[in-house]
């Protein structure tokens, strides 16, 4: 009895041509087109149009006779090559079912959200200071990095006064967490009271202690490192407080790679103390900045009077409400990011 023809019926309409798992031609359609290729002579034009009028085996005598022509191809001298191709195809189809699902390449979102849980006093109304964040809420592609200062200083005795006698790397900023021999863990600089701004002079620290003259390192997290090139949206909110009876102005602007970005400053007038209540204002804004890979940006601030500072407000009751960070900054890539895996 002759061999039946190598026929695969056309797949049903519900069968997609492209396999959603792999992004490649589905195996049902691949088998269909491969068999059509073989029926038309495998590229050799050996099969006539009449030979293509082949139906299922046993349909009619004419169709059965045509099937013998197709079956003859499989026993022709090159039949072993065709059988080998079919074996390879079967192996590939099995591999599709056993292989892992394809993971499509998608744009990687780039973002960072940071905030501060400490007060940020102004050490001098003639000096600009970076906004400091001590907490990373979430981050991908945007990281927080330290500013660092190294200096020689003593604290006390038994007080919060730190006397700086030499600066080897700086400048020194309020908000810097300090470490060194004998320094109480978690101590940070509250403000500068005398001397050259950010250099030698006296400072107030957060914890009373006695530390003999030693090398001290100060760090504050203010640099936001931007991993990808592109245009970024930098948004901030700053909780200002004014303890003075007069209104005072403060400024906030953007700095990139240590250089002020032109036309990014905003000025805010902080309400004066009224009765027994200090004046408060949330300064909020967003700025766009273009960056190359691994550029860093900082938000800087300055005030016209040291009675105006940045305040962290603890959680409250009656009614219960969460704490108010002194600074909140979010950064996101506004332009199209690169593709993961490409």
Coordinates of C-alpha atoms in Angstrom, one line a residue:
X1 CA 0.0 0.0 0.0
X2 CA 1.4 3.4 -0.9
X3 CA 2.5 5.8 1.8
X4 CA -0.1 8.6 2.6
X5 CA 0.7 12.1 1.5
X6 CA 2.6 14.4 3.8
X7 CA -0.3 16.9 4.4
X8 CA -1.0 19.2 7.3
X9 CA -4.4 20.9 7.2
X10 CA -4.4 24.6 7.5
X11 CA -4.5 25.6 11.2
X12 CA -7.8 26.9 12.6
X13 CA -8.5 30.6 12.6
X14 CA -8.0 30.7 16.4
X15 CA -4.4 29.6 16.1
X16 CA -2.1 32.7 16.0
X17 CA 0.6 32.9 13.4
X18 CA 3.0 34.4 15.9
X19 CA 3.6 32.5 19.2
X20 CA 3.1 35.0 22.0
X21 CA 5.5 33.2 24.2
X22 CA 8.5 33.3 21.9
X23 CA 7.7 36.1 19.3
X24 CA 8.4 33.5 16.6
X25 CA 6.2 31.7 14.1
X26 CA 3.9 29.2 15.9
X27 CA 4.8 25.5 15.4
X28 CA 1.3 24.8 13.8
X29 CA 1.9 27.4 11.1
X30 CA 5.5 26.4 10.7
X31 CA 4.6 22.8 10.1
X32 CA 1.9 23.9 7.6
X33 CA 4.2 26.1 5.6
X34 CA 7.0 23.5 5.8
X35 CA 4.8 20.8 4.3
X36 CA 3.6 23.2 1.6
X37 CA 7.3 23.8 0.8
X38 CA 7.9 20.1 0.5
X39 CA 4.7 19.5 -1.6
X40 CA 5.9 22.1 -4.1
X41 CA 9.2 20.3 -4.5
X42 CA 11.3 21.7 -1.7
X43 CA 12.5 24.5 -3.9
X44 CA 13.3 22.2 -6.9
X45 CA 10.0 22.7 -8.8
X46 CA 9.5 19.0 -9.1
X47 CA 5.8 19.0 -8.3
X48 CA 3.2 20.1 -10.8
X49 CA 0.1 22.1 -10.0
X50 CA -1.9 18.9 -10.6
X51 CA 0.2 17.2 -7.8
X52 CA -1.0 19.9 -5.4
X53 CA -4.6 18.7 -5.9
X54 CA -4.0 16.1 -3.2
X55 CA -6.6 15.4 -0.5
X56 CA -6.7 13.0 2.5
X57 CA -5.8 9.4 1.7
X58 CA -8.6 7.3 0.2
X59 CA -10.7 10.3 -0.8
X60 CA -10.9 9.4 -4.5
X61 CA -9.0 7.3 -6.9
X62 CA -7.5 10.4 -8.6
X63 CA -6.5 11.9 -5.3
X64 CA -5.0 8.6 -4.2
X65 CA -3.0 8.3 -7.4
X66 CA -1.7 11.8 -6.9
X67 CA -0.6 10.8 -3.4
X68 CA 1.6 8.2 -4.9
X69 CA 3.5 10.9 -6.7
X70 CA 4.1 12.7 -3.5
X71 CA 5.1 9.5 -1.7
X72 CA 7.5 8.9 -4.5
X73 CA 9.4 12.0 -3.5
X74 CA 10.1 10.5 -0.1
X75 CA 11.7 7.4 -1.7
X76 CA 13.6 9.4 -4.4
X77 CA 17.4 9.5 -4.1
X78 CA 17.1 12.7 -2.1
X79 CA 14.4 11.3 0.1
X80 CA 16.9 10.7 3.0
X81 CA 17.8 14.4 3.0
X82 CA 14.1 15.3 3.2
X83 CA 13.6 12.8 6.1
X84 CA 16.6 14.4 7.8
X85 CA 15.1 17.8 7.5
X86 CA 11.8 16.6 8.9
X87 CA 13.7 15.0 11.9
X88 CA 15.4 18.3 12.5
X89 CA 12.1 20.1 12.4
X90 CA 10.6 17.7 14.9
X91 CA 13.5 18.4 17.2
X92 CA 13.0 22.1 16.9
X93 CA 9.3 21.9 17.6
X94 CA 10.0 19.9 20.7
X95 CA 12.5 22.4 21.8
X96 CA 9.9 25.2 21.6
X97 CA 7.6 23.3 24.0
X98 CA 10.4 22.5 26.4
X99 CA 12.3 25.9 26.3
X100 CA 11.8 28.7 28.8
X101 CA 9.3 31.4 28.1
X102 CA 10.8 34.4 26.3
X103 CA 11.3 37.5 28.5
X104 CA 10.6 40.5 26.3
X105 CA 12.9 43.5 26.5
X106 CA 11.1 46.4 28.2
X107 CA 12.3 49.9 29.1
X108 CA 13.7 50.0 32.6
X109 CA 12.1 52.7 34.7
X110 CA 14.6 55.1 36.3
X111 CA 13.6 56.8 39.5
X112 CA 14.5 57.7 43.1
X113 CA 12.6 59.0 46.2
X114 CA 14.5 60.4 49.2
X115 CA 13.6 62.3 52.3
X116 CA 15.1 63.7 55.5
X117 CA 14.2 63.1 59.2
X118 CA 16.5 65.7 60.7
X119 CA 16.3 69.5 61.1
X120 CA 18.5 71.5 58.8
X121 CA 19.5 74.8 60.4
X122 CA 21.2 77.6 58.5
X123 CA 24.7 78.1 59.8
X124 CA 25.2 81.4 58.0
X125 CA 23.0 83.7 55.9
X126 CA 25.9 84.3 53.5
X127 CA 26.5 80.6 52.6
X128 CA 24.6 78.2 50.4
X129 CA 24.0 74.7 51.8
X130 CA 22.9 71.5 50.1
X131 CA 19.5 69.9 51.1
X132 CA 20.4 66.7 52.9
X133 CA 18.4 63.5 52.7
X134 CA 19.1 60.6 55.2
X135 CA 16.5 58.1 54.0
X136 CA 16.1 56.3 50.7
X137 CA 12.5 55.4 50.1
X138 CA 12.9 53.7 46.8
X139 CA 15.5 53.8 44.1
X140 CA 16.3 52.4 40.6
X141 CA 18.9 54.0 38.5
X142 CA 19.1 57.0 40.8
X143 CA 21.3 56.7 43.9
X144 CA 22.2 58.9 46.9
X145 CA 25.8 59.7 47.6
X146 CA 27.7 61.5 50.4
X147 CA 29.4 64.9 50.4
X148 CA 32.5 64.4 52.6
X149 CA 34.7 66.7 54.7
X150 CA 37.8 65.8 56.7
X151 CA 39.0 68.0 59.5
X152 CA 40.8 68.2 62.9
X153 CA 38.5 69.1 65.8
X154 CA 37.7 68.7 69.5
X155 CA 34.3 68.6 71.2
X156 CA 33.5 69.8 74.7
X157 CA 34.4 69.3 77.4
X158 CA 31.0 67.9 78.2
X159 CA 29.2 70.2 75.7
X160 CA 27.9 70.4 72.2
X161 CA 30.6 72.8 71.0
X162 CA 33.0 71.5 68.4
X163 CA 36.1 73.5 67.6
X164 CA 37.6 73.0 64.2
X165 CA 41.3 73.9 64.0
X166 CA 42.2 72.6 60.5
X167 CA 40.3 71.4 57.4
X168 CA 42.0 68.9 55.0
X169 CA 39.0 68.3 52.8
X170 CA 35.8 70.2 52.8
X171 CA 33.8 72.3 53.1
X172 CA 32.0 71.5 56.3
X173 CA 28.2 71.7 56.2
X174 CA 25.4 71.6 58.9
X175 CA 23.7 68.3 58.7
X176 CA 26.9 66.3 58.3
X177 CA 27.1 63.2 60.4
X178 CA 30.5 63.1 62.0
X179 CA 32.7 60.1 62.9
X180 CA 36.1 59.8 64.6
X181 CA 37.8 58.5 67.7
X182 CA 35.6 59.1 70.7
X183 CA 32.7 60.7 68.8
X184 CA 29.3 59.5 69.9
X185 CA 27.6 57.5 67.1
X186 CA 25.0 59.4 65.2
X187 CA 26.3 62.8 66.1
X188 CA 25.7 65.4 63.4
X189 CA 26.5 69.1 63.0
X190 CA 23.6 71.4 63.8
X191 CA 25.1 74.8 62.9
X192 CA 28.2 76.9 62.7
X193 CA 28.6 79.7 65.2
X194 CA 31.9 81.4 64.5
X195 CA 34.8 81.3 62.0
X196 CA 35.1 81.0 58.3
X197 CA 32.0 79.5 56.6
X198 CA 32.5 75.7 56.2
X199 CA 36.1 75.9 57.5
X200 CA 37.8 76.6 60.9
X201 CA 35.7 77.9 63.7
X202 CA 33.2 76.6 66.2
X203 CA 30.1 74.5 65.5
X204 CA 27.2 73.1 67.4
X205 CA 26.7 69.3 67.3
X206 CA 23.7 67.3 68.2
X207 CA 25.0 65.4 71.3
X208 CA 26.9 66.7 74.3
X209 CA 30.3 64.9 74.7
X210 CA 34.0 65.2 75.3
X211 CA 36.3 64.4 72.5
X212 CA 40.0 65.3 72.4
X213 CA 41.5 66.8 69.3
X214 CA 41.3 64.2 66.5
X215 CA 40.7 63.7 62.8
X216 CA 36.9 63.8 62.2
X217 CA 35.1 62.9 59.0
X218 CA 31.7 64.5 58.2
X219 CA 29.3 63.1 55.6
X220 CA 25.9 64.3 54.3
X221 CA 23.8 62.6 51.6
X222 CA 23.0 65.3 49.1
X223 CA 24.3 64.1 45.8
X224 CA 21.8 62.3 43.6
X225 CA 23.7 60.2 41.0
X226 CA 21.8 59.8 37.6
X227 CA 22.7 56.5 36.0
X228 CA 21.3 57.0 32.5
X229 CA 21.7 59.9 30.1
X230 CA 18.5 61.9 29.5
X231 CA 16.2 64.6 30.8
X232 CA 15.2 64.2 34.4
X233 CA 12.3 65.6 36.4
X234 CA 13.5 66.7 39.9
X235 CA 10.7 67.5 42.3
X236 CA 11.1 68.7 45.9
X237 CA 9.1 69.9 48.9
X238 CA 10.9 71.6 51.9
X239 CA 9.3 72.3 55.3
X240 CA 10.4 75.7 56.3
X241 CA 10.0 77.3 59.8
X242 CA 10.4 80.9 60.8
X243 CA 10.8 81.7 64.5
X244 CA 11.3 85.5 64.0
X245 CA 8.6 88.2 64.1
X246 CA 9.5 89.3 60.5
X247 CA 9.0 87.5 57.2
X248 CA 12.2 86.2 55.7
X249 CA 13.1 85.0 52.2
X250 CA 14.8 81.8 51.3
X251 CA 16.1 80.5 47.9
X252 CA 16.3 77.0 46.5
X253 CA 18.1 76.1 43.2
X254 CA 19.6 73.2 41.3
X255 CA 23.3 72.4 41.1
X256 CA 24.8 69.8 38.7
X257 CA 28.3 68.3 39.1
X258 CA 29.1 71.1 41.6
X259 CA 28.0 74.0 39.3
X260 CA 24.8 76.0 39.7
X261 CA 22.3 75.4 36.9
X262 CA 21.3 78.7 35.3
X263 CA 17.8 80.0 35.8
X264 CA 16.7 77.4 38.3
X265 CA 16.4 79.5 41.5
X266 CA 13.1 80.1 43.3
X267 CA 12.5 82.5 46.2
X268 CA 10.0 81.8 49.0
X269 CA 8.9 84.2 51.6
X270 CA 8.5 82.4 54.9
X271 CA 5.7 83.7 57.2
X272 CA 6.6 85.4 60.4
X273 CA 5.9 84.0 63.9
X274 CA 2.4 85.0 64.9
X275 CA 1.4 85.0 68.6
X276 CA 3.0 81.9 70.0
X277 CA 3.0 80.0 66.7
X278 CA 6.0 79.8 64.4
X279 CA 5.5 80.6 60.7
X280 CA 5.6 77.6 58.4
X281 CA 5.7 77.1 54.6
X282 CA 6.1 74.2 52.3
X283 CA 8.3 75.2 49.4
X284 CA 7.5 72.8 46.5
X285 CA 8.5 72.9 42.8
X286 CA 9.8 70.7 40.0
X287 CA 12.7 71.3 37.6
X288 CA 13.9 69.6 34.5
X289 CA 17.6 68.9 33.9
X290 CA 19.6 67.2 31.2
X291 CA 22.2 64.8 32.3
X292 CA 25.0 62.5 31.0
X293 CA 25.5 59.1 32.5
X294 CA 26.6 59.3 36.2
X295 CA 26.2 63.1 36.5
X296 CA 25.0 64.2 39.9
X297 CA 22.6 66.9 41.0
X298 CA 22.0 68.6 44.3
X299 CA 19.4 71.0 45.6
X300 CA 21.0 74.1 47.3
X301 CA 19.3 76.5 49.7
X302 CA 20.1 79.9 51.4
X303 CA 18.2 82.2 53.6
X304 CA 18.3 85.9 54.4
X305 CA 18.0 85.2 58.2
X306 CA 19.1 82.3 60.4
X307 CA 15.8 82.3 62.2
X308 CA 14.4 80.6 59.1
X309 CA 15.4 76.9 59.0
X310 CA 14.2 73.6 57.6
X311 CA 12.3 71.6 60.2
X312 CA 11.4 67.9 60.7
X313 CA 8.0 67.5 62.4
X314 CA 7.4 64.3 64.4
X315 CA 4.1 62.4 64.0
X316 CA 1.2 63.9 65.9
X317 CA -2.0 62.8 67.6
X318 CA -5.6 64.1 68.0
X319 CA -5.9 63.5 65.1
X320 CA -3.2 60.9 64.4
X321 CA -1.1 62.0 61.4
X322 CA 2.3 60.9 60.1
X323 CA 5.6 62.7 60.5
X324 CA 6.5 65.6 58.2
X325 CA 10.0 65.1 56.6
X326 CA 12.1 68.2 56.5
X327 CA 12.9 67.5 52.8
X328 CA 11.3 65.2 50.2
X329 CA 12.9 64.8 46.8
X330 CA 11.8 62.6 43.9
X331 CA 13.8 62.1 40.7
X332 CA 12.5 60.4 37.6
X333 CA 13.8 60.0 34.0
X334 CA 11.4 62.0 31.8
X335 CA 12.9 60.9 28.5
X336 CA 12.7 57.4 27.0
X337 CA 15.1 55.1 28.9
X338 CA 17.3 52.5 27.3
X339 CA 16.2 48.9 26.9
X340 CA 17.1 46.2 29.4
X341 CA 19.3 43.5 27.9
X342 CA 20.1 45.4 24.7

